[in-house]
């Protein structure tokens, strides 16, 4: 069995290769096709043929365990499946009738934000280097560490959409891979293009922003 994430997911490598079951894990929200009422489905984890789920409809939430069958999960009268990991098809079958809904995966709070991680870069235009580490995001606040002109400052920044502002500096990204740091020294502003470093997942991946 392979642990897919830091939660208690246990998805066999064979099932992951064939069905991409880890794509089902997450928080999904959308609307019923007929009446446009809100519906939600959260897959907390998958352990073999069982999935811990939360199913929200008609303003209340049911919690329980669904049955994993290949690329789908069935919970009572509800079956879900996703082909792209972004959109989820939900089918409710009862008494010979069917209702369908399309749900979209919601970004995890903070942990999967495009801004999370370590950024660094150099500007040939002004000769400046800068690095920006986003350690945690909680709503509109971010725990950050910023190094500009050889000075490192740590603290809490303000999050607005794809920008974090902290003191005399800010970082912005459109795609979660490339971005820019703008910082002020005295009365002058400097812009440094930056890229996100890959996550440190082994002892050989040292923190390159230090």
mmCIF file of C-alpha atoms in Angstrom:
data_model
loop_
_atom_site.group_PDB
_atom_site.id
_atom_site.type_symbol
_atom_site.label_atom_id
_atom_site.label_comp_id
_atom_site.label_asym_id
_atom_site.label_seq_id
_atom_site.Cartn_x
_atom_site.Cartn_y
_atom_site.Cartn_z
ATOM 1 C CA UNK A 1 0.000 0.000 0.000
ATOM 2 C CA UNK A 2 1.191 3.497 -0.748
ATOM 3 C CA UNK A 3 0.472 6.549 1.320
ATOM 4 C CA UNK A 4 -0.653 9.215 -1.133
ATOM 5 C CA UNK A 5 -0.764 12.241 1.152
ATOM 6 C CA UNK A 6 -0.146 13.288 4.728
ATOM 7 C CA UNK A 7 -3.673 12.179 5.642
ATOM 8 C CA UNK A 8 -4.581 8.542 6.142
ATOM 9 C CA UNK A 9 -5.046 7.716 2.471
ATOM 10 C CA UNK A 10 -3.972 4.195 1.532
ATOM 11 C CA UNK A 11 -4.288 3.642 -2.193
ATOM 12 C CA UNK A 12 -2.561 0.723 -3.843
ATOM 13 C CA UNK A 13 -0.008 1.707 -6.529
ATOM 14 C CA UNK A 14 -1.822 -0.492 -9.058
ATOM 15 C CA UNK A 15 -5.156 1.238 -8.450
ATOM 16 C CA UNK A 16 -3.508 4.650 -8.599
ATOM 17 C CA UNK A 17 -1.892 3.883 -11.959
ATOM 18 C CA UNK A 18 -5.103 2.505 -13.417
ATOM 19 C CA UNK A 19 -7.806 4.688 -11.866
ATOM 20 C CA UNK A 20 -6.000 7.756 -10.411
ATOM 21 C CA UNK A 21 -8.019 7.348 -7.232
ATOM 22 C CA UNK A 22 -6.103 10.096 -5.434
ATOM 23 C CA UNK A 23 -7.793 12.575 -7.819
ATOM 24 C CA UNK A 24 -11.065 11.862 -5.996
ATOM 25 C CA UNK A 25 -9.687 12.998 -2.647
ATOM 26 C CA UNK A 26 -10.668 16.558 -1.818
ATOM 27 C CA UNK A 27 -13.535 18.969 -1.312
ATOM 28 C CA UNK A 28 -16.027 19.267 -4.190
ATOM 29 C CA UNK A 29 -18.832 21.811 -4.565
ATOM 30 C CA UNK A 30 -21.429 22.404 -7.260
ATOM 31 C CA UNK A 31 -25.120 22.439 -8.113
ATOM 32 C CA UNK A 32 -27.824 19.982 -9.110
ATOM 33 C CA UNK A 33 -28.607 20.103 -12.825
ATOM 34 C CA UNK A 34 -32.369 20.355 -12.336
ATOM 35 C CA UNK A 35 -32.999 22.863 -9.540
ATOM 36 C CA UNK A 36 -29.546 24.451 -9.267
ATOM 37 C CA UNK A 37 -29.465 23.812 -5.521
ATOM 38 C CA UNK A 38 -26.056 23.573 -3.905
ATOM 39 C CA UNK A 39 -24.511 20.166 -3.317
ATOM 40 C CA UNK A 40 -21.156 19.187 -1.883
ATOM 41 C CA UNK A 41 -19.114 16.005 -1.613
ATOM 42 C CA UNK A 42 -15.888 15.678 0.330
ATOM 43 C CA UNK A 43 -13.607 12.654 0.073
ATOM 44 C CA UNK A 44 -11.539 12.814 3.257
ATOM 45 C CA UNK A 45 -9.426 9.767 2.479
ATOM 46 C CA UNK A 46 -9.391 6.428 0.681
ATOM 47 C CA UNK A 47 -8.298 3.271 2.421
ATOM 48 C CA UNK A 48 -8.420 0.327 0.053
ATOM 49 C CA UNK A 49 -12.047 -0.175 -0.989
ATOM 50 C CA UNK A 50 -13.448 2.273 1.577
ATOM 51 C CA UNK A 51 -13.613 6.047 1.339
ATOM 52 C CA UNK A 52 -14.393 8.351 4.244
ATOM 53 C CA UNK A 53 -16.804 10.950 2.873
ATOM 54 C CA UNK A 54 -19.008 13.926 3.715
ATOM 55 C CA UNK A 55 -22.098 14.482 1.542
ATOM 56 C CA UNK A 56 -23.841 17.868 1.813
ATOM 57 C CA UNK A 57 -27.290 18.360 0.294
ATOM 58 C CA UNK A 58 -30.500 20.185 1.210
ATOM 59 C CA UNK A 59 -28.552 22.164 3.787
ATOM 60 C CA UNK A 60 -27.323 19.233 5.878
ATOM 61 C CA UNK A 61 -24.228 17.050 5.861
ATOM 62 C CA UNK A 62 -24.042 13.273 6.095
ATOM 63 C CA UNK A 63 -20.786 11.625 7.106
ATOM 64 C CA UNK A 64 -19.926 8.018 6.466
ATOM 65 C CA UNK A 65 -18.014 5.554 4.327
ATOM 66 C CA UNK A 66 -18.437 4.950 0.625
ATOM 67 C CA UNK A 67 -17.411 1.986 -1.481
ATOM 68 C CA UNK A 68 -14.513 2.540 -3.869
ATOM 69 C CA UNK A 69 -14.936 0.744 -7.185
ATOM 70 C CA UNK A 70 -12.188 1.560 -9.664
ATOM 71 C CA UNK A 71 -12.528 5.229 -10.574
ATOM 72 C CA UNK A 72 -15.812 5.787 -8.743
ATOM 73 C CA UNK A 73 -17.108 5.983 -5.172
ATOM 74 C CA UNK A 74 -20.628 4.911 -4.224
ATOM 75 C CA UNK A 75 -22.311 6.138 -1.050
ATOM 76 C CA UNK A 76 -25.882 4.969 -0.636
ATOM 77 C CA UNK A 77 -27.800 6.225 -3.678
ATOM 78 C CA UNK A 78 -24.959 8.484 -4.797
ATOM 79 C CA UNK A 79 -22.101 7.647 -7.166
ATOM 80 C CA UNK A 80 -19.253 10.041 -7.998
ATOM 81 C CA UNK A 81 -16.385 9.988 -10.477
ATOM 82 C CA UNK A 82 -13.881 12.377 -12.038
ATOM 83 C CA UNK A 83 -11.895 12.163 -15.265
ATOM 84 C CA UNK A 84 -9.666 15.213 -14.917
ATOM 85 C CA UNK A 85 -9.345 15.697 -11.146
ATOM 86 C CA UNK A 86 -11.012 19.116 -11.467
ATOM 87 C CA UNK A 87 -14.654 18.346 -12.284
ATOM 88 C CA UNK A 88 -16.730 15.706 -10.542
ATOM 89 C CA UNK A 89 -19.848 13.993 -11.872
ATOM 90 C CA UNK A 90 -22.378 13.091 -9.179
ATOM 91 C CA UNK A 91 -25.373 10.856 -9.894
ATOM 92 C CA UNK A 92 -28.208 10.246 -7.427
ATOM 93 C CA UNK A 93 -30.386 7.235 -8.238
ATOM 94 C CA UNK A 94 -33.561 6.321 -6.359
ATOM 95 C CA UNK A 95 -36.895 4.768 -7.255
ATOM 96 C CA UNK A 96 -36.018 4.518 -10.928
ATOM 97 C CA UNK A 97 -35.259 8.253 -11.153
ATOM 98 C CA UNK A 98 -31.940 10.024 -11.453
ATOM 99 C CA UNK A 99 -30.548 13.424 -10.560
ATOM 100 C CA UNK A 100 -27.144 14.639 -11.691
ATOM 101 C CA UNK A 101 -24.777 17.353 -10.572
ATOM 102 C CA UNK A 102 -21.409 18.705 -11.671
ATOM 103 C CA UNK A 103 -19.008 19.711 -8.916
ATOM 104 C CA UNK A 104 -15.651 21.483 -8.983
ATOM 105 C CA UNK A 105 -12.710 20.683 -6.741
ATOM 106 C CA UNK A 106 -12.022 23.378 -4.169
ATOM 107 C CA UNK A 107 -8.465 24.461 -3.423
ATOM 108 C CA UNK A 108 -7.377 23.285 0.035
ATOM 109 C CA UNK A 109 -7.148 26.191 2.480
ATOM 110 C CA UNK A 110 -3.642 27.549 2.290
ATOM 111 C CA UNK A 111 -1.748 24.309 1.851
ATOM 112 C CA UNK A 112 -2.198 24.183 -1.898
ATOM 113 C CA UNK A 113 -2.122 27.873 -2.614
ATOM 114 C CA UNK A 114 -0.099 28.928 -5.646
ATOM 115 C CA UNK A 115 1.911 31.181 -3.330
ATOM 116 C CA UNK A 116 2.948 28.468 -0.875
ATOM 117 C CA UNK A 117 6.609 27.494 -0.984
ATOM 118 C CA UNK A 118 10.051 29.003 -1.455
ATOM 119 C CA UNK A 119 10.753 31.557 -4.180
ATOM 120 C CA UNK A 120 13.967 33.133 -5.352
ATOM 121 C CA UNK A 121 15.475 35.007 -8.257
ATOM 122 C CA UNK A 122 17.878 37.591 -9.660
ATOM 123 C CA UNK A 123 17.287 40.652 -11.791
ATOM 124 C CA UNK A 124 19.952 41.468 -14.354
ATOM 125 C CA UNK A 125 18.329 44.892 -14.793
ATOM 126 C CA UNK A 126 19.053 46.133 -11.298
ATOM 127 C CA UNK A 127 21.507 43.527 -9.979
ATOM 128 C CA UNK A 128 19.243 42.615 -7.080
ATOM 129 C CA UNK A 129 18.510 39.176 -5.673
ATOM 130 C CA UNK A 130 15.513 38.374 -3.525
ATOM 131 C CA UNK A 131 13.846 35.380 -1.926
ATOM 132 C CA UNK A 132 10.436 34.905 -0.391
ATOM 133 C CA UNK A 133 9.327 31.920 1.697
ATOM 134 C CA UNK A 134 5.621 31.424 2.296
ATOM 135 C CA UNK A 135 5.452 29.063 5.260
ATOM 136 C CA UNK A 136 1.704 29.064 5.939
ATOM 137 C CA UNK A 137 -1.464 30.759 4.780
ATOM 138 C CA UNK A 138 -4.484 31.205 7.019
ATOM 139 C CA UNK A 139 -7.236 33.141 5.294
ATOM 140 C CA UNK A 140 -5.952 36.651 4.673
ATOM 141 C CA UNK A 141 -2.736 36.177 6.656
ATOM 142 C CA UNK A 142 0.495 34.471 5.635
ATOM 143 C CA UNK A 143 3.560 33.527 7.657
ATOM 144 C CA UNK A 144 6.518 34.615 5.544
ATOM 145 C CA UNK A 145 10.284 35.032 5.510
ATOM 146 C CA UNK A 146 11.686 37.574 3.051
ATOM 147 C CA UNK A 147 15.319 38.230 2.152
ATOM 148 C CA UNK A 148 16.185 41.407 0.218
ATOM 149 C CA UNK A 149 19.555 43.160 0.057
ATOM 150 C CA UNK A 150 20.974 40.446 2.303
ATOM 151 C CA UNK A 151 18.553 41.205 5.138
ATOM 152 C CA UNK A 152 16.001 38.604 6.210
ATOM 153 C CA UNK A 153 12.735 39.624 7.793
ATOM 154 C CA UNK A 154 10.073 37.287 9.154
ATOM 155 C CA UNK A 155 6.504 37.948 10.110
ATOM 156 C CA UNK A 156 2.895 37.998 8.967
ATOM 157 C CA UNK A 157 1.945 39.240 5.531
ATOM 158 C CA UNK A 158 -1.429 40.168 4.048
ATOM 159 C CA UNK A 159 -2.906 37.944 1.327
ATOM 160 C CA UNK A 160 -4.968 39.462 -1.480
ATOM 161 C CA UNK A 161 -5.832 37.102 -4.340
ATOM 162 C CA UNK A 162 -2.456 36.084 -5.848
ATOM 163 C CA UNK A 163 -0.380 38.656 -3.940
ATOM 164 C CA UNK A 164 1.199 38.671 -0.482
ATOM 165 C CA UNK A 165 2.263 42.035 0.947
ATOM 166 C CA UNK A 166 4.748 42.175 3.788
ATOM 167 C CA UNK A 167 6.364 45.378 4.989
ATOM 168 C CA UNK A 168 8.166 47.058 2.083
ATOM 169 C CA UNK A 169 7.939 43.977 -0.129
ATOM 170 C CA UNK A 170 5.361 41.904 -1.961
ATOM 171 C CA UNK A 171 5.245 38.764 -4.077
ATOM 172 C CA UNK A 172 2.795 37.935 -6.849
ATOM 173 C CA UNK A 173 2.287 34.898 -9.095
ATOM 174 C CA UNK A 174 -0.179 33.990 -11.813
ATOM 175 C CA UNK A 175 0.651 30.326 -12.328
ATOM 176 C CA UNK A 176 2.234 29.165 -9.073
ATOM 177 C CA UNK A 177 5.578 28.595 -10.805
ATOM 178 C CA UNK A 178 6.842 32.032 -11.826
ATOM 179 C CA UNK A 179 6.334 35.303 -10.052
ATOM 180 C CA UNK A 180 7.862 38.608 -9.099
ATOM 181 C CA UNK A 181 9.027 40.228 -5.916
ATOM 182 C CA UNK A 182 8.747 43.990 -5.626
ATOM 183 C CA UNK A 183 10.511 45.629 -2.716
ATOM 184 C CA UNK A 184 11.385 49.123 -1.639
ATOM 185 C CA UNK A 185 14.738 50.423 -0.475
ATOM 186 C CA UNK A 186 14.473 54.013 0.686
ATOM 187 C CA UNK A 187 12.459 55.788 -1.992
ATOM 188 C CA UNK A 188 13.294 53.321 -4.776
ATOM 189 C CA UNK A 189 11.365 50.217 -5.789
ATOM 190 C CA UNK A 190 12.985 47.168 -7.345
ATOM 191 C CA UNK A 191 11.417 44.224 -9.177
ATOM 192 C CA UNK A 192 13.015 40.773 -9.205
ATOM 193 C CA UNK A 193 11.565 37.907 -11.286
ATOM 194 C CA UNK A 194 11.404 34.735 -9.204
ATOM 195 C CA UNK A 195 10.629 31.058 -9.639
ATOM 196 C CA UNK A 196 9.303 28.573 -7.116
ATOM 197 C CA UNK A 197 11.806 26.013 -5.915
ATOM 198 C CA UNK A 198 10.726 22.360 -5.935
ATOM 199 C CA UNK A 199 9.624 21.093 -2.517
ATOM 200 C CA UNK A 200 12.398 19.737 -0.326
ATOM 201 C CA UNK A 201 11.464 16.059 -0.325
ATOM 202 C CA UNK A 202 14.854 14.515 0.333
ATOM 203 C CA UNK A 203 18.018 15.259 2.261
ATOM 204 C CA UNK A 204 19.692 16.370 -0.969
ATOM 205 C CA UNK A 205 17.162 19.169 -1.456
ATOM 206 C CA UNK A 206 18.479 21.882 0.770
ATOM 207 C CA UNK A 207 16.664 25.148 1.355
ATOM 208 C CA UNK A 208 17.996 27.199 -1.504
ATOM 209 C CA UNK A 209 16.531 30.450 -0.170
ATOM 210 C CA UNK A 210 18.746 30.557 2.919
#
